[in-house]
XYZ file of C-alpha atoms in Angstrom:
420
model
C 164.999 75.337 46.981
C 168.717 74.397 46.908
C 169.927 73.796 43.322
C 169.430 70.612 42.734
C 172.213 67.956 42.962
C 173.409 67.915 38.974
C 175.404 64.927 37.716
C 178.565 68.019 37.093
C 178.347 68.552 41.246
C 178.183 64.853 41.981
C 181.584 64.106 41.288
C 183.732 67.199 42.691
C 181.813 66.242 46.101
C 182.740 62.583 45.635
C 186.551 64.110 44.779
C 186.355 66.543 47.425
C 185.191 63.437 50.034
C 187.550 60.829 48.902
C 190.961 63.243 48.783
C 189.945 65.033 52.236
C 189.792 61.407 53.978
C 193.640 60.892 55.185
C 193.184 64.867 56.155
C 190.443 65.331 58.296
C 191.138 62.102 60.127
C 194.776 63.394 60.735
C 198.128 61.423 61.162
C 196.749 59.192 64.160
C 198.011 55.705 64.677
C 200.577 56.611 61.943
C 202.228 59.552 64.269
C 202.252 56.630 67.136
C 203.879 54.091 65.357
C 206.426 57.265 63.918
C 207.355 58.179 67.488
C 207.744 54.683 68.944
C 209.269 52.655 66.308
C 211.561 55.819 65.184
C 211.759 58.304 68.045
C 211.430 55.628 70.647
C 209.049 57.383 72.831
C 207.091 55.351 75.718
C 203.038 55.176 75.518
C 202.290 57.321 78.119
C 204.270 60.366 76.038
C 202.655 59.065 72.772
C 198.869 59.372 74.513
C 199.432 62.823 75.887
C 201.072 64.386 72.619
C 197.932 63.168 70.602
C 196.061 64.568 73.673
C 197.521 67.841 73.487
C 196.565 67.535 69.374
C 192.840 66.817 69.887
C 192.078 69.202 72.648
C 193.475 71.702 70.051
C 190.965 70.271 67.958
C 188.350 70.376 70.867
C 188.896 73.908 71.134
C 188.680 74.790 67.552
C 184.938 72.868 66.655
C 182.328 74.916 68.212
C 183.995 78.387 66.874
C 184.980 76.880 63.317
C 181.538 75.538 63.071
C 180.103 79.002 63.711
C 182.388 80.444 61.579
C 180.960 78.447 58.422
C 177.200 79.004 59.797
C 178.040 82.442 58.704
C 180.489 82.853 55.795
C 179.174 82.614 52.437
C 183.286 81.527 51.983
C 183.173 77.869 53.366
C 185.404 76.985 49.906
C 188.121 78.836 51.161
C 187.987 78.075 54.823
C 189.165 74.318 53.459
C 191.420 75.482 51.443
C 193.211 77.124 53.874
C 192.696 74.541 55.942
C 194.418 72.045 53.982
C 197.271 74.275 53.574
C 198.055 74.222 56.880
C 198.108 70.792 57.626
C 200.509 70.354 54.197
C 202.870 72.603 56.303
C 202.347 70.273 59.208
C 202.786 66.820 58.012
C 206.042 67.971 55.619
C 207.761 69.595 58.648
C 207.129 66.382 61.098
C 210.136 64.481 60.272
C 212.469 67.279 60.899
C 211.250 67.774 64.629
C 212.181 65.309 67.575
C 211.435 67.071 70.568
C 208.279 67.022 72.319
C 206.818 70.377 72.216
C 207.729 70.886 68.590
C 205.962 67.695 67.653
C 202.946 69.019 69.581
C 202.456 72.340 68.511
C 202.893 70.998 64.608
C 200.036 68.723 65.734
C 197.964 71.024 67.408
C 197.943 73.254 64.730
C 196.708 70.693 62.183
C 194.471 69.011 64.465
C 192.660 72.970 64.958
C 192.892 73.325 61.012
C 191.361 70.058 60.689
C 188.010 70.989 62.393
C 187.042 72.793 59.871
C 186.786 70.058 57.481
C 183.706 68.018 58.642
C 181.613 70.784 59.272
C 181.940 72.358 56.287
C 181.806 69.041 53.749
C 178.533 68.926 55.496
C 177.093 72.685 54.698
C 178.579 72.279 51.362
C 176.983 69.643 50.936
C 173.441 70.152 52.548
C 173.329 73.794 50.922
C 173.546 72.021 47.179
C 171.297 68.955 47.693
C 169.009 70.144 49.922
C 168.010 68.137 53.125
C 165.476 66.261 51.238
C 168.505 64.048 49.685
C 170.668 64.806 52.288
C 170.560 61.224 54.111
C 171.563 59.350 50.353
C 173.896 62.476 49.527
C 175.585 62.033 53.273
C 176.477 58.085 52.840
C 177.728 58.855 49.486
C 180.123 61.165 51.075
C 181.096 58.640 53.707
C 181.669 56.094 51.380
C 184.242 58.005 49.419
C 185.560 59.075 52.303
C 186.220 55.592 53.683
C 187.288 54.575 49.949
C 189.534 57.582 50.556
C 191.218 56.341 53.816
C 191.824 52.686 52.211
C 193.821 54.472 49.393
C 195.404 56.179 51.394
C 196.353 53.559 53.941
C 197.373 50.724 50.855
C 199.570 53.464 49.481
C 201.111 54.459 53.096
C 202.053 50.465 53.734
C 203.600 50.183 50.440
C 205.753 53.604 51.224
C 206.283 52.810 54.457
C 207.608 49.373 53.323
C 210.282 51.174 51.137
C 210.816 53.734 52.521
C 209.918 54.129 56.046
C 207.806 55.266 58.373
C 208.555 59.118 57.715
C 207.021 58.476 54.045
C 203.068 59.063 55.656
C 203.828 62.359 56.113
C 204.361 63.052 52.368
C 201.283 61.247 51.832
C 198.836 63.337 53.155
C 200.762 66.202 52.031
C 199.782 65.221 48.694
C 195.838 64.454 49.699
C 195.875 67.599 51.248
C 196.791 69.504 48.037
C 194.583 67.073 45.476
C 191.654 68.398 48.452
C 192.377 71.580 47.251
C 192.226 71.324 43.544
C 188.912 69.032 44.293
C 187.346 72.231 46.322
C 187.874 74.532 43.602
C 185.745 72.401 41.049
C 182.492 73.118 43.028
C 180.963 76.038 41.559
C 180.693 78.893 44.459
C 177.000 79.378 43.012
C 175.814 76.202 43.576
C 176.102 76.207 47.026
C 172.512 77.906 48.546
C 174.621 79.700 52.009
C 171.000 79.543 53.226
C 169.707 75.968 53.525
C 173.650 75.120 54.352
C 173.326 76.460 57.943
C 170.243 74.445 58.758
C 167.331 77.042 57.355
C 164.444 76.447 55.457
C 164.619 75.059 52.082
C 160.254 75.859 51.302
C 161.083 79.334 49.736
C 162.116 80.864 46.351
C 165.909 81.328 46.436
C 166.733 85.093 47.199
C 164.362 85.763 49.289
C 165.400 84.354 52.803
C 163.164 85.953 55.369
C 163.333 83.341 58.191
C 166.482 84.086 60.351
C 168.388 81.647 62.680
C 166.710 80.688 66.391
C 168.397 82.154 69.461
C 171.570 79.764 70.854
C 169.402 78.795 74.044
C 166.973 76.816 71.903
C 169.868 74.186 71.129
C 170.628 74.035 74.752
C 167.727 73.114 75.645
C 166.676 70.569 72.957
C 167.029 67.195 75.252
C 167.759 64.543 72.369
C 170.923 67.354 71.473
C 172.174 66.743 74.498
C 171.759 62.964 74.891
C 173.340 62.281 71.319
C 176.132 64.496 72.719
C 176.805 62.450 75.454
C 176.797 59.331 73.221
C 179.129 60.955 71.372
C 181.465 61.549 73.894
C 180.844 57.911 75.321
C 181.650 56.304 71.511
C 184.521 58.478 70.862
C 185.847 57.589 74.582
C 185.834 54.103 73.838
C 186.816 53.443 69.970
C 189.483 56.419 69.737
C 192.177 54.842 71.432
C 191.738 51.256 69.880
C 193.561 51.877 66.707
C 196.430 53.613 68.059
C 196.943 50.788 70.505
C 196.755 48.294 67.985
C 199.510 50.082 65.973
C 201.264 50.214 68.705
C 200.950 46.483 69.698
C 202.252 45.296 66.285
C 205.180 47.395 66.411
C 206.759 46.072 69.279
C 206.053 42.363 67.491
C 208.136 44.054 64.723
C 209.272 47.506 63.873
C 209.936 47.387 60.594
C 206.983 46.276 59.703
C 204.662 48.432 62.199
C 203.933 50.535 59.917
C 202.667 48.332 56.844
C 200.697 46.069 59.341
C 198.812 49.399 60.801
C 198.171 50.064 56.962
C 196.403 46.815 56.137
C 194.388 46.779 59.363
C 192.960 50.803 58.344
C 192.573 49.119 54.885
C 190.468 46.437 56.317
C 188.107 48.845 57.825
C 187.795 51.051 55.316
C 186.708 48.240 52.904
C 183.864 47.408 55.467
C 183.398 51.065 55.849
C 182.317 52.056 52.392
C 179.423 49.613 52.033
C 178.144 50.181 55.545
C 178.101 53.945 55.147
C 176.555 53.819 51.618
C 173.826 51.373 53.288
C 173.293 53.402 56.096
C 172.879 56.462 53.442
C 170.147 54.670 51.970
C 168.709 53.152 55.192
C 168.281 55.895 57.390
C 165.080 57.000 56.406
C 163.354 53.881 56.079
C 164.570 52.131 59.259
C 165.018 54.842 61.922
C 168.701 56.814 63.274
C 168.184 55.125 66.688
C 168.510 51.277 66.260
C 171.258 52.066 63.265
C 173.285 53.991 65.724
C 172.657 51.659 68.660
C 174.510 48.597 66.500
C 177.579 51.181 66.168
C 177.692 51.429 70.045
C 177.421 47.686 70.380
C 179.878 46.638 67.956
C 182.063 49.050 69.296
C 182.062 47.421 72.914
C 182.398 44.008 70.552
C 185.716 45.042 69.372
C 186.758 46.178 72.452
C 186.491 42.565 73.944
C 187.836 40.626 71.782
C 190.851 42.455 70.824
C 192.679 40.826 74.370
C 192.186 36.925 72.936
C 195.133 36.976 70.775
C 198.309 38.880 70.138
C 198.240 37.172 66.688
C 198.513 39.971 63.581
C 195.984 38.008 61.984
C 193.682 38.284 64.936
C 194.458 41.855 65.551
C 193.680 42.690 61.637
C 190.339 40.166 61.443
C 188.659 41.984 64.613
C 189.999 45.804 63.258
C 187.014 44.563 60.665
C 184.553 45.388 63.072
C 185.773 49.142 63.589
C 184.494 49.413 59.557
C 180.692 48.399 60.969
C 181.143 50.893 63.758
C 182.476 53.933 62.196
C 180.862 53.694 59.275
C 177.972 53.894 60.894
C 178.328 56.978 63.045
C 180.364 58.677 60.342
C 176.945 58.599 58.620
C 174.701 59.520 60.776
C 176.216 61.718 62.690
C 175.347 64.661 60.194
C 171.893 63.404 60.063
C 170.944 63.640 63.721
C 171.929 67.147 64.310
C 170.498 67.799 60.698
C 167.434 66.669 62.291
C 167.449 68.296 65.401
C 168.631 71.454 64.386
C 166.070 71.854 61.090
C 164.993 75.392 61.312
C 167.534 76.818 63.628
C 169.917 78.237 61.167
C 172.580 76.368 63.903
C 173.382 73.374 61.930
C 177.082 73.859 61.442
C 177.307 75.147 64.717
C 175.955 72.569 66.379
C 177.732 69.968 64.748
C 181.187 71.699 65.933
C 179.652 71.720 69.829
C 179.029 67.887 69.735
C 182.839 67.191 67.869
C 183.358 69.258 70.767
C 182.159 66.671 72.677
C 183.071 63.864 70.834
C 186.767 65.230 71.012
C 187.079 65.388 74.208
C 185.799 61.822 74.541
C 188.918 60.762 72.186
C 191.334 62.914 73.615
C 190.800 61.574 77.287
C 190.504 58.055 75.308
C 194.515 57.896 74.164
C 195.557 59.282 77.639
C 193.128 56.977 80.006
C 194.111 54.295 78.154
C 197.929 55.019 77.329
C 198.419 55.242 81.311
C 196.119 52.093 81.545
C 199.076 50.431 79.494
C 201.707 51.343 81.447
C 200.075 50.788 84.650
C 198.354 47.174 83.929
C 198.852 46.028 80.280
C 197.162 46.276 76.507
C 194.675 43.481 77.644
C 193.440 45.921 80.446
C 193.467 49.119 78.537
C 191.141 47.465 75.639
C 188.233 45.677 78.241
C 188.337 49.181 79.471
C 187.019 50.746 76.824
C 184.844 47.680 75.850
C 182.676 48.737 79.100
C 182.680 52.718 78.344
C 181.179 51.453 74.987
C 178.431 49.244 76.132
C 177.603 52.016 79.004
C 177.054 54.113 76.224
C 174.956 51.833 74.319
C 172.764 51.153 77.498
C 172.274 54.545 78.343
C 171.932 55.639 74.576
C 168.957 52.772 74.339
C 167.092 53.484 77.180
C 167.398 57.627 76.479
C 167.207 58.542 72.928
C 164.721 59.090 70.917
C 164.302 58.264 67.169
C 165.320 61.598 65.434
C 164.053 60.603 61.523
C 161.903 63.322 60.119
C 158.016 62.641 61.105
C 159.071 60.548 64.256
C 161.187 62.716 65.812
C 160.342 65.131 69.126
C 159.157 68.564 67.877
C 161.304 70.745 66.071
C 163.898 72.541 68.510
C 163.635 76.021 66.011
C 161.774 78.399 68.279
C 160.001 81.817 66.143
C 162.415 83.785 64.649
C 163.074 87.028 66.472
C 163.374 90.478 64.736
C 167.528 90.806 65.774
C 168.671 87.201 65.680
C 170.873 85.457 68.597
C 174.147 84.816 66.108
């Protein structure tokens, strides 16, 4: 068995959750409100610079998430990690051209894929996936507690300062991550049980060995939460950014500030829903959980096009708190599920952000061009009908993935030289 989750290691994973919020996320609707309210860029260029970000992110999840299936270093993969972005967010104002700002973002957007994967092993290797479901929407609670921070203390910078001041911001999360990694004890992470193995043995003594790669592909739920994934990321990605951008053209100056209260609104929402779901998942199921994400999602996506109004725009950014909370929870949990026994966990999780990536960085282009082409109004019913495509399709597909309902393990007998 892992070690078991002591009150010293509850905290530095609360720290490590709550500091690595604005990081991991990235500067997102803050870099679009930076570039149109300050470098005066159109949409379309905005969309396809965040593009070019996340497909550097796309192509950095599947290898970073192998990468901490094997390393017994997964501490220092986020440090360095966090490093990196520092460099990238400090260095942002100073750039104007277009290729400058995206290679600084594609750089931090690759660094960045290493955080989610490896909060995860961290924190499934110390709590063991018995208490992994509470442990997870603990983590997702700070995190969202994390982002609303963040985002209160970015509108009050960015009122005094200007929009430029963000970039400092997570600068300074980034390096507070770093202090917050180093108080987890290297020990008290099992390496083992991280990666998705076993946790019925005596620690030391790890005989079982990870599954061959084909096994994953051809686990069926794997692939269908993939492509619900994709389909969720397609559709809520590009809201945010297109809100920002709306309120900045009603006023510049305060762009910025009004982007920070509607991330602050969500959060809030966020940090109950994903503690809920933490303690939920077991008892009620993955499936319907995650099918009210999808559906709330399309919600949003609808309404957003009744009103212009700030207040409006801010009241229905609520929702996006219901939404991601929820998959921000559960999204560990499913391919926890599926993958039990595989010793693919981490790598698994990096193929579906894979997926889910590219689902968000299609989601700023389609609908940046959708903008220029027919209006904001257009752009968001748009991806109001990706969402509830996804929900239909997710409904009629998936099956429930809690442990003792799910489909039959997809770990096939270990073989004497293991597929890694």
């Amino acid at each position: 068995m892992p070690p078991s989750p002591a009150q010293p290691l509850t905290r530095p994973l609360d720290a490590l959750n709550f500091f690595l919020a604005d990081v991991r996320d990235g500067l997102g609707p803050y870099l679009a409100i930076y570039l149109l309210a300050v470098q005066n860029w159109n949409e379309a260029s905005i969309g396809l610079v965040m593009s070019i970000a996340a497909a550097a992110g796309i192509l950095a999840q599947t290898p970073a998430g192998a990468l901490i299936d094997r390393t017994t270093a997964k501490r220092a993969l986020m440090i360095a990690a966090a490093l990196v972005v520092t460099v990238a967010s400090v260095v942002l104002p100073w750039l104007d051209s277009f290729v400058s700002v995206a290679a600084t973002q594609a750089v931090a957007a690759a660094a960045g894929a290493i955080f989610a994967p490896a909060i995860a092993a961290v924190t499934l290797g110390i709590v063991g996936p018995r208490a992994f479901a509470r442990r997870t929407g603990r983590n997702e609670a700070f995190n969202h507690a994390g982002n609303a921070v963040a985002a209160m203390l970015a509108g009050a910078f960015a009122y005094a300062f200007g929009p430029g001041v963000v970039f400092w911001l997570m600068a300074a999360m980034a390096l507070a991550s770093i202090f917050a990694t180093l108080s987890i004890p290297a020990a008290a992470i099992d390496h083992h049980v991280a990666r998705g193995l076993g946790d019925d043995h005596d620690p030391g003594t790890h005989h079982d060995q990870p599954s061959g790669f084909k096994v994953l592909l051809t686990c069926r739920p794997l692939l269908i939460f993939a492509g619900a994934t994709v389909l969720f990321h397609f559709a809520n990605a590009a809201m945010l950014p297109l809100v920002g951008q709306k309120l900045a053209l009603v006023n510049k100056n305060l762009g910025t500030t009004l982007m920070s209260v509607c991330i602050v609104a969500a959060q809030v929402v966020m940090v109950p829903v994903a503690a809920l779901v933490g303690h939920k998942a077991d008892s009620i199921g993955r499936k319907p959980i995650f099918a009210v994400a999808l559906g709330v999602l399309a919600l949003r996506g609808a309404l957003y096009p009744l009103s212009d109004d700030p207040y409006w725009l801010v009241g229905v950014q609520l929702l996006d708190g219901v939404g991601a909370g929820i998959f921000g929870a559960l999204f560990p949990l499913v391919v926890a599920d599926l993958t039990h026994g595989t010793g693919h966990f981490n790598v698994s999780q990096g193929a579906i952000a894979t997926a889910a990536g590219l689902g968000g960085a299609l989601s700023t282009a389609f609908a940046g061009l959708i903008v220029v082409w027919a209006g904001y109004s257009a752009a968001f019913l748009a991806l109001a009908a990706i969402a509830a495509v996804g929900l239909v399709l997710f409904v009629l597909l998936m099956p429930e993935t809690r442990p003792g309902t799910a489909p039959a393990p997809v770990a096939a007998p270990a073989s004497p030289t293991p597929a890694n």
